[in-house]
GROMACS .gro file of C-alpha atoms in nm:
model
  332
    1MET     CA    1  -1.608   0.524  -0.710
    2ALA     CA    2  -1.488   0.850  -0.669
    3HIS     CA    3  -1.087   0.924  -0.721
    4PRO     CA    4  -0.910   1.062  -0.423
    5GLY     CA    5  -0.763   1.361  -0.617
    6VAL     CA    6  -1.099   1.534  -0.646
    7ALA     CA    7  -1.007   1.629  -0.236
    8LEU     CA    8  -0.682   1.794  -0.401
    9LEU     CA    9  -0.880   2.057  -0.593
   10ALA     CA   10  -0.977   2.188  -0.271
   11LEU     CA   11  -0.610   2.306  -0.218
   12LEU     CA   12  -0.653   2.576  -0.417
   13LEU     CA   13  -0.851   2.731  -0.147
   14VAL     CA   14  -0.632   2.643   0.162
   15LYS     CA   15  -0.479   2.858   0.338
   16GLY     CA   16  -0.405   2.735   0.671
   17PRO     CA   17  -0.296   2.381   0.842
   18GLY     CA   18  -0.633   2.288   0.946
   19GLY     CA   19  -0.768   2.332   0.596
   20PHE     CA   20  -0.486   2.123   0.477
   21LEU     CA   21  -0.545   1.850   0.739
   22ALA     CA   22  -0.903   1.825   0.614
   23VAL     CA   23  -0.776   1.798   0.249
   24ALA     CA   24  -0.533   1.540   0.373
   25SER     CA   25  -0.816   1.336   0.553
   26ALA     CA   26  -1.064   1.366   0.270
   27PHE     CA   27  -0.802   1.241   0.020
   28HIS     CA   28  -0.734   0.906   0.201
   29LEU     CA   29  -1.073   0.840   0.279
   30LEU     CA   30  -1.147   0.847  -0.062
   31ALA     CA   31  -0.804   0.663  -0.162
   32ASN     CA   32  -0.937   0.364   0.057
   33LEU     CA   33  -1.305   0.396  -0.037
   34GLY     CA   34  -1.255   0.223  -0.348
   35SER     CA   35  -0.997  -0.030  -0.267
   36PRO     CA   36  -1.212  -0.328  -0.179
   37SER     CA   37  -1.402  -0.279  -0.517
   38TYR     CA   38  -1.088  -0.242  -0.670
   39ALA     CA   39  -0.953  -0.585  -0.568
   40SER     CA   40  -1.262  -0.748  -0.597
   41MET     CA   41  -1.302  -0.627  -0.995
   42MET     CA   42  -0.930  -0.763  -1.052
   43ARG     CA   43  -1.029  -1.079  -0.901
   44SER     CA   44  -1.322  -1.140  -1.090
   45ASN     CA   45  -1.176  -1.018  -1.415
   46PHE     CA   46  -0.856  -1.206  -1.414
   47SER     CA   47  -0.778  -1.546  -1.372
   48ASP     CA   48  -0.513  -1.690  -1.105
   49GLU     CA   49  -0.279  -1.775  -1.358
   50HIS     CA   50  -0.250  -1.426  -1.492
   51ARG     CA   51  -0.352  -1.156  -1.188
   52GLY     CA   52  -0.038  -1.121  -1.073
   53ARG     CA   53   0.134  -1.038  -1.414
   54LEU     CA   54  -0.139  -0.818  -1.518
   55MET     CA   55  -0.156  -0.602  -1.236
   56GLY     CA   56   0.218  -0.576  -1.200
   57ASN     CA   57   0.217  -0.478  -1.563
   58VAL     CA   58  -0.044  -0.193  -1.488
   59ARG     CA   59   0.167  -0.074  -1.176
   60VAL     CA   60   0.465  -0.086  -1.398
   61LEU     CA   61   0.302   0.190  -1.627
   62ILE     CA   62   0.192   0.395  -1.336
   63VAL     CA   63   0.514   0.441  -1.186
   64ALA     CA   64   0.677   0.477  -1.514
   65VAL     CA   65   0.488   0.806  -1.560
   66ALA     CA   66   0.543   0.872  -1.177
   67ALA     CA   67   0.898   0.888  -1.207
   68GLY     CA   68   0.897   1.140  -1.443
   69THR     CA   69   0.646   1.334  -1.304
   70SER     CA   70   0.835   1.360  -0.952
   71TRP     CA   71   1.133   1.462  -1.122
   72ALA     CA   72   0.930   1.764  -1.324
   73ALA     CA   73   0.731   1.849  -0.998
   74GLY     CA   74   1.069   1.900  -0.798
   75ALA     CA   75   1.222   2.096  -1.081
   76VAL     CA   76   0.898   2.314  -1.075
   77LEU     CA   77   0.884   2.352  -0.725
   78GLU     CA   78   1.309   2.434  -0.675
   79ARG     CA   79   1.192   2.733  -0.909
   80TRP     CA   80   0.843   2.840  -0.807
   81PRO     CA   81   0.789   2.711  -0.437
   82ASP     CA   82   0.452   2.869  -0.478
   83ALA     CA   83   0.334   2.667  -0.747
   84TRP     CA   84   0.251   2.344  -0.528
   85ARG     CA   85  -0.125   2.427  -0.555
   86TRP     CA   86  -0.153   2.408  -0.914
   87LEU     CA   87   0.049   2.099  -0.956
   88PHE     CA   88  -0.194   1.939  -0.703
   89ALA     CA   89  -0.508   2.068  -0.898
   90GLY     CA   90  -0.345   1.941  -1.261
   91ALA     CA   91  -0.289   1.603  -1.108
   92ALA     CA   92  -0.650   1.591  -0.962
   93ALA     CA   93  -0.783   1.698  -1.309
   94VAL     CA   94  -0.607   1.391  -1.441
   95GLY     CA   95  -0.737   1.160  -1.187
   96ILE     CA   96  -1.104   1.288  -1.249
   97VAL     CA   97  -1.062   1.152  -1.663
   98ALA     CA   98  -0.898   0.847  -1.528
   99VAL     CA   99  -1.202   0.722  -1.286
  100LEU     CA  100  -1.445   0.793  -1.556
  101LEU     CA  101  -1.257   0.569  -1.783
  102PHE     CA  102  -1.238   0.314  -1.495
  103ALA     CA  103  -1.624   0.339  -1.436
  104ARG     CA  104  -1.655   0.199  -1.780
  105ILE     CA  105  -1.500  -0.149  -1.672
  106ARG     CA  106  -1.786  -0.415  -1.593
  107PRO     CA  107  -1.680  -0.728  -1.378
  108ARG     CA  108  -1.689  -1.063  -1.528
  109ARG     CA  109  -1.883  -1.365  -1.435
  110TRP     CA  110  -1.681  -1.688  -1.498
  111VAL     CA  111  -1.890  -1.987  -1.661
  112PRO     CA  112  -1.717  -2.327  -1.654
  113VAL     CA  113  -1.694  -2.491  -2.016
  114GLY     CA  114  -1.971  -2.686  -2.086
  115ARG     CA  115  -2.181  -2.544  -1.840
  116PRO     CA  116  -2.467  -2.304  -1.950
  117ALA     CA  117  -2.489  -1.984  -1.778
  118ALA     CA  118  -2.683  -1.949  -1.489
  119GLY     CA  119  -2.853  -1.630  -1.310
  120PRO     CA  120  -2.634  -1.409  -1.111
  121PRO     CA  121  -2.547  -1.596  -0.781
  122ALA     CA  122  -2.715  -1.513  -0.456
  123LYS     CA  123  -2.476  -1.309  -0.260
  124PRO     CA  124  -2.446  -1.349   0.100
  125SER     CA  125  -2.555  -1.094   0.352
  126LEU     CA  126  -2.344  -0.846   0.524
  127GLY     CA  127  -2.427  -1.017   0.853
  128ALA     CA  128  -2.327  -1.354   0.752
  129SER     CA  129  -2.019  -1.226   0.581
  130LEU     CA  130  -1.910  -1.084   0.897
  131GLY     CA  131  -2.011  -1.394   1.062
  132ALA     CA  132  -1.776  -1.588   0.819
  133LEU     CA  133  -1.506  -1.357   0.910
  134GLN     CA  134  -1.561  -1.386   1.302
  135ARG     CA  135  -1.532  -1.763   1.300
  136ASP     CA  136  -1.243  -1.784   1.064
  137GLY     CA  137  -0.909  -1.774   1.320
  138ALA     CA  138  -0.655  -1.805   1.070
  139PHE     CA  139  -0.777  -1.486   0.858
  140LEU     CA  140  -0.777  -1.296   1.211
  141ALA     CA  141  -0.438  -1.356   1.322
  142PHE     CA  142  -0.315  -1.292   0.969
  143LEU     CA  143  -0.497  -0.943   1.041
  144ALA     CA  144  -0.325  -0.902   1.371
  145ILE     CA  145   0.038  -0.975   1.249
  146VAL     CA  146  -0.010  -0.744   0.941
  147PHE     CA  147  -0.149  -0.456   1.191
  148VAL     CA  148   0.172  -0.490   1.374
  149CYS     CA  149   0.396  -0.517   1.036
  150ALA     CA  150   0.236  -0.194   0.890
  151LEU     CA  151   0.150   0.026   1.178
  152PRO     CA  152   0.561   0.162   1.227
  153SER     CA  153   0.480   0.291   0.852
  154LYS     CA  154   0.212   0.483   0.991
  155LEU     CA  155   0.412   0.644   1.265
  156ALA     CA  156   0.679   0.732   1.022
  157ALA     CA  157   0.446   0.909   0.789
  158ALA     CA  158   0.460   1.238   1.037
  159LEU     CA  159   0.800   1.146   1.114
  160GLU     CA  160   1.025   1.116   0.775
  161PRO     CA  161   0.929   1.464   0.695
  162ILE     CA  162   1.115   1.602   0.996
  163ARG     CA  163   1.389   1.344   0.950
  164PHE     CA  164   1.440   1.452   0.614
  165VAL     CA  165   1.383   1.813   0.601
  166ASP     CA  166   1.486   1.940   0.950
  167GLU     CA  167   1.779   1.724   1.041
  168LEU     CA  168   1.888   1.599   0.663
  169LYS     CA  169   1.808   1.919   0.484
  170ILE     CA  170   1.690   1.761   0.184
  171GLY     CA  171   1.605   2.026  -0.077
  172TRP     CA  172   1.282   2.049  -0.352
  173GLN     CA  173   1.532   1.899  -0.630
  174ASP     CA  174   1.719   1.605  -0.419
  175SER     CA  175   1.348   1.495  -0.252
  176GLY     CA  176   1.200   1.489  -0.631
  177PHE     CA  177   1.488   1.260  -0.737
  178VAL     CA  178   1.560   1.069  -0.383
  179LEU     CA  179   1.217   1.017  -0.280
  180GLY     CA  180   1.074   1.046  -0.627
  181THR     CA  181   1.217   0.929  -0.912
  182VAL     CA  182   1.452   0.677  -0.742
  183VAL     CA  183   1.144   0.490  -0.567
  184SER     CA  184   0.946   0.502  -0.866
  185LEU     CA  185   1.199   0.342  -1.120
  186VAL     CA  186   1.307   0.064  -0.846
  187SER     CA  187   0.910   0.019  -0.812
  188VAL     CA  188   0.940  -0.068  -1.193
  189ALA     CA  189   1.147  -0.360  -1.102
  190GLY     CA  190   0.955  -0.465  -0.810
  191TYR     CA  191   0.615  -0.480  -1.006
  192LEU     CA  192   0.822  -0.712  -1.228
  193ALA     CA  193   0.938  -0.928  -0.983
  194TRP     CA  194   0.674  -1.023  -0.732
  195PRO     CA  195   0.444  -1.172  -0.931
  196ARG     CA  196   0.691  -1.400  -1.063
  197LEU     CA  197   0.821  -1.475  -0.724
  198LEU     CA  198   0.440  -1.514  -0.614
  199LYS     CA  199   0.439  -1.805  -0.853
  200ARG     CA  200   0.699  -1.992  -0.703
  201PHE     CA  201   0.661  -1.908  -0.325
  202ASN     CA  202   0.424  -1.949  -0.066
  203PRO     CA  203   0.286  -1.548  -0.057
  204PHE     CA  204   0.303  -1.561   0.344
  205ALA     CA  205   0.660  -1.578   0.354
  206LEU     CA  206   0.739  -1.366   0.061
  207LEU     CA  207   0.531  -1.119   0.290
  208ALA     CA  208   0.722  -1.203   0.556
  209LEU     CA  209   1.055  -1.086   0.334
  210VAL     CA  210   0.891  -0.758   0.210
  211THR     CA  211   0.839  -0.696   0.575
  212ALA     CA  212   1.186  -0.748   0.663
  213LEU     CA  213   1.315  -0.522   0.399
  214MET     CA  214   1.065  -0.277   0.550
  215ALA     CA  215   1.248  -0.278   0.894
  216ILE     CA  216   1.596  -0.264   0.700
  217ARG     CA  217   1.454   0.064   0.547
  218PHE     CA  218   1.371   0.233   0.887
  219GLY     CA  219   1.743   0.124   1.024
  220VAL     CA  220   1.904   0.289   0.681
  221ILE     CA  221   1.704   0.622   0.779
  222ALA     CA  222   1.815   0.599   1.156
  223VAL     CA  223   2.203   0.595   1.028
  224ALA     CA  224   2.148   0.856   0.723
  225GLU     CA  225   2.365   1.166   0.745
  226ARG     CA  226   2.308   1.332   0.431
  227PRO     CA  227   2.039   1.322   0.156
  228LEU     CA  228   2.259   1.081  -0.048
  229HIS     CA  229   2.259   0.800   0.216
  230LEU     CA  230   1.871   0.784   0.180
  231VAL     CA  231   1.915   0.638  -0.152
  232PRO     CA  232   1.910   0.283   0.008
  233ALA     CA  233   1.613   0.356   0.166
  234SER     CA  234   1.446   0.488  -0.145
  235VAL     CA  235   1.565   0.171  -0.316
  236LEU     CA  236   1.403  -0.025  -0.039
  237ALA     CA  237   1.088   0.180  -0.037
  238GLY     CA  238   1.050   0.112  -0.434
  239LEU     CA  239   1.078  -0.242  -0.367
  240THR     CA  240   0.873  -0.303  -0.051
  241GLY     CA  241   0.582  -0.057  -0.157
  242GLY     CA  242   0.511  -0.330  -0.462
  243GLY     CA  243   0.567  -0.624  -0.263
  244TRP     CA  244   0.340  -0.515   0.008
  245GLU     CA  245   0.025  -0.426  -0.228
  246LEU     CA  246   0.046  -0.735  -0.444
  247VAL     CA  247   0.204  -1.020  -0.212
  248CYS     CA  248  -0.045  -0.871   0.082
  249LEU     CA  249  -0.339  -0.914  -0.154
  250PHE     CA  250  -0.263  -1.250  -0.254
  251CYS     CA  251  -0.273  -1.357   0.099
  252ILE     CA  252  -0.594  -1.256   0.134
  253LEU     CA  253  -0.708  -1.390  -0.199
  254ARG     CA  254  -0.538  -1.717  -0.064
  255LEU     CA  255  -0.772  -1.706   0.272
  256ALA     CA  256  -1.093  -1.533   0.115
  257ASP     CA  257  -1.363  -1.724  -0.081
  258THR     CA  258  -1.519  -1.525  -0.369
  259ASP     CA  259  -1.838  -1.453  -0.193
  260HIS     CA  260  -1.672  -1.319   0.118
  261PHE     CA  261  -1.365  -1.176  -0.044
  262PRO     CA  262  -1.512  -0.807  -0.061
  263ILE     CA  263  -1.591  -0.791   0.306
  264ALA     CA  264  -1.245  -0.956   0.370
  265MET     CA  265  -1.078  -0.685   0.169
  266GLY     CA  266  -1.289  -0.448   0.316
  267LEU     CA  267  -1.212  -0.521   0.702
  268HIS     CA  268  -0.822  -0.503   0.581
  269THR     CA  269  -0.891  -0.169   0.446
  270THR     CA  270  -1.069  -0.082   0.750
  271LEU     CA  271  -0.774  -0.159   0.970
  272VAL     CA  272  -0.534   0.042   0.737
  273GLY     CA  273  -0.748   0.337   0.830
  274VAL     CA  274  -0.742   0.240   1.221
  275ARG     CA  275  -0.361   0.245   1.171
  276GLY     CA  276  -0.372   0.601   0.978
  277LEU     CA  277  -0.583   0.747   1.234
  278PHE     CA  278  -0.364   0.720   1.511
  279GLY     CA  279  -0.040   0.639   1.375
  280PRO     CA  280   0.064   0.936   1.258
  281GLY     CA  281  -0.048   1.111   1.611
  282LEU     CA  282   0.146   0.835   1.803
  283GLY     CA  283   0.469   0.927   1.618
  284THR     CA  284   0.428   1.283   1.661
  285TRP     CA  285   0.358   1.240   2.049
  286LEU     CA  286   0.676   1.016   2.090
  287TYR     CA  287   0.886   1.272   1.919
  288ALA     CA  288   0.729   1.577   2.108
  289SER     CA  289   0.791   1.413   2.419
  290GLY     CA  290   1.121   1.436   2.430
  291ALA     CA  291   1.163   1.105   2.598
  292VAL     CA  292   1.342   0.933   2.295
  293SER     CA  293   1.531   1.097   1.991
  294LEU     CA  294   1.415   1.067   1.614
  295THR     CA  295   1.668   0.848   1.529
  296ALA     CA  296   1.588   0.608   1.839
  297ILE     CA  297   1.235   0.632   1.689
  298PHE     CA  298   1.347   0.473   1.380
  299TRP     CA  299   1.542   0.207   1.547
  300LEU     CA  300   1.232   0.106   1.748
  301MET     CA  301   1.002   0.117   1.444
  302ALA     CA  302   1.271  -0.094   1.283
  303ALA     CA  303   1.262  -0.371   1.559
  304VAL     CA  304   0.886  -0.369   1.574
  305THR     CA  305   0.865  -0.420   1.206
  306MET     CA  306   1.114  -0.716   1.182
  307ALA     CA  307   0.910  -0.846   1.498
  308GLY     CA  308   0.575  -0.849   1.257
  309ALA     CA  309   0.834  -1.026   0.976
  310ALA     CA  310   0.889  -1.315   1.223
  311GLY     CA  311   0.543  -1.348   1.282
  312LEU     CA  312   0.468  -1.367   0.938
  313LEU     CA  313   0.727  -1.637   0.889
  314TRP     CA  314   0.573  -1.807   1.205
  315TYR     CA  315   0.222  -1.797   1.004
  316SER     CA  316   0.333  -1.916   0.700
  317VAL     CA  317   0.515  -2.218   0.863
  318ARG     CA  318   0.200  -2.315   1.067
  319LEU     CA  319  -0.047  -2.282   0.794
  320ARG     CA  320   0.197  -2.513   0.592
  321ARG     CA  321   0.215  -2.764   0.867
  322ALA     CA  322  -0.158  -2.747   0.925
  323GLY     CA  323  -0.228  -2.879   0.590
  324PRO     CA  324  -0.463  -2.795   0.312
  325ALA     CA  325  -0.789  -2.758   0.517
  326ALA     CA  326  -0.616  -2.470   0.736
  327ALA     CA  327  -0.548  -2.299   0.408
  328ALA     CA  328  -0.884  -2.334   0.295
  329ALA     CA  329  -1.126  -2.040   0.215
  330ILE     CA  330  -1.319  -1.846   0.477
  331THR     CA  331  -1.562  -2.054   0.623
  332ARG     CA  332  -1.888  -2.070   0.387
   0.00000   0.00000   0.00000
């Protein structure tokens, strides 16, 4: 699995927006390429009872490091604005070392107590797996609702920098603290809390809550008048970032069986890429058209995201009312 940081090494040679766009595209391609494999490894190596807690603990360590490095990077850029190339290169080098260590992990195969180990189970073909997904209406409906929930975040990817920098005049130091350190520190609380909530509540209802908080964040950005006003948005970003990652994964785990989980996760990741392909462009077009103000676009994104949260809540209720059969794994 290639680490996306490899692409960042190319920033040492980039001099124009076209090259930066190419590097950013390669970065996101590599970042999503390994997601199904990573999720499958987490499923095979950790039991249902402990998976959420262990994944949360791993993320706590990650964001603890990110909290310090975000602040440090902001301080460096405040003094040496041109040092961003070397910061990216350093991050890429650390990422390469990390992926070499990660590659040493081997997936486990669980054998029931008292049953002798058998050979590796036969894996379904790609066609059979895709056919199973196509026949599973509950899973496809879930993907459709998630697509609506997450699309505004992709629109925001192109618009938040304009809102933060051009309108709110946020500087490097404030950016590193408000948008980096605060988000990372709150993420620690999120990664500790969401796995525990997953043990007590329906994951689909929890995902609806996460989505509603995402909608509120867009509203906070819309009403902000100075960088300090973005602190609540950063707090919500920290909570929802970990919540969306963990809770959405557990929803897919609930819907997909072991054999079809990699292709189910792959389809989910593909849709992430589809959103990322046209979402930022759509957001830029809305802003450049002049038909609506930037603030109005954020209110629109808040409304769409909240509608997605309502859809997830409806989905959770329907799935619970349908009984265990509807919540069973994808058709074998």
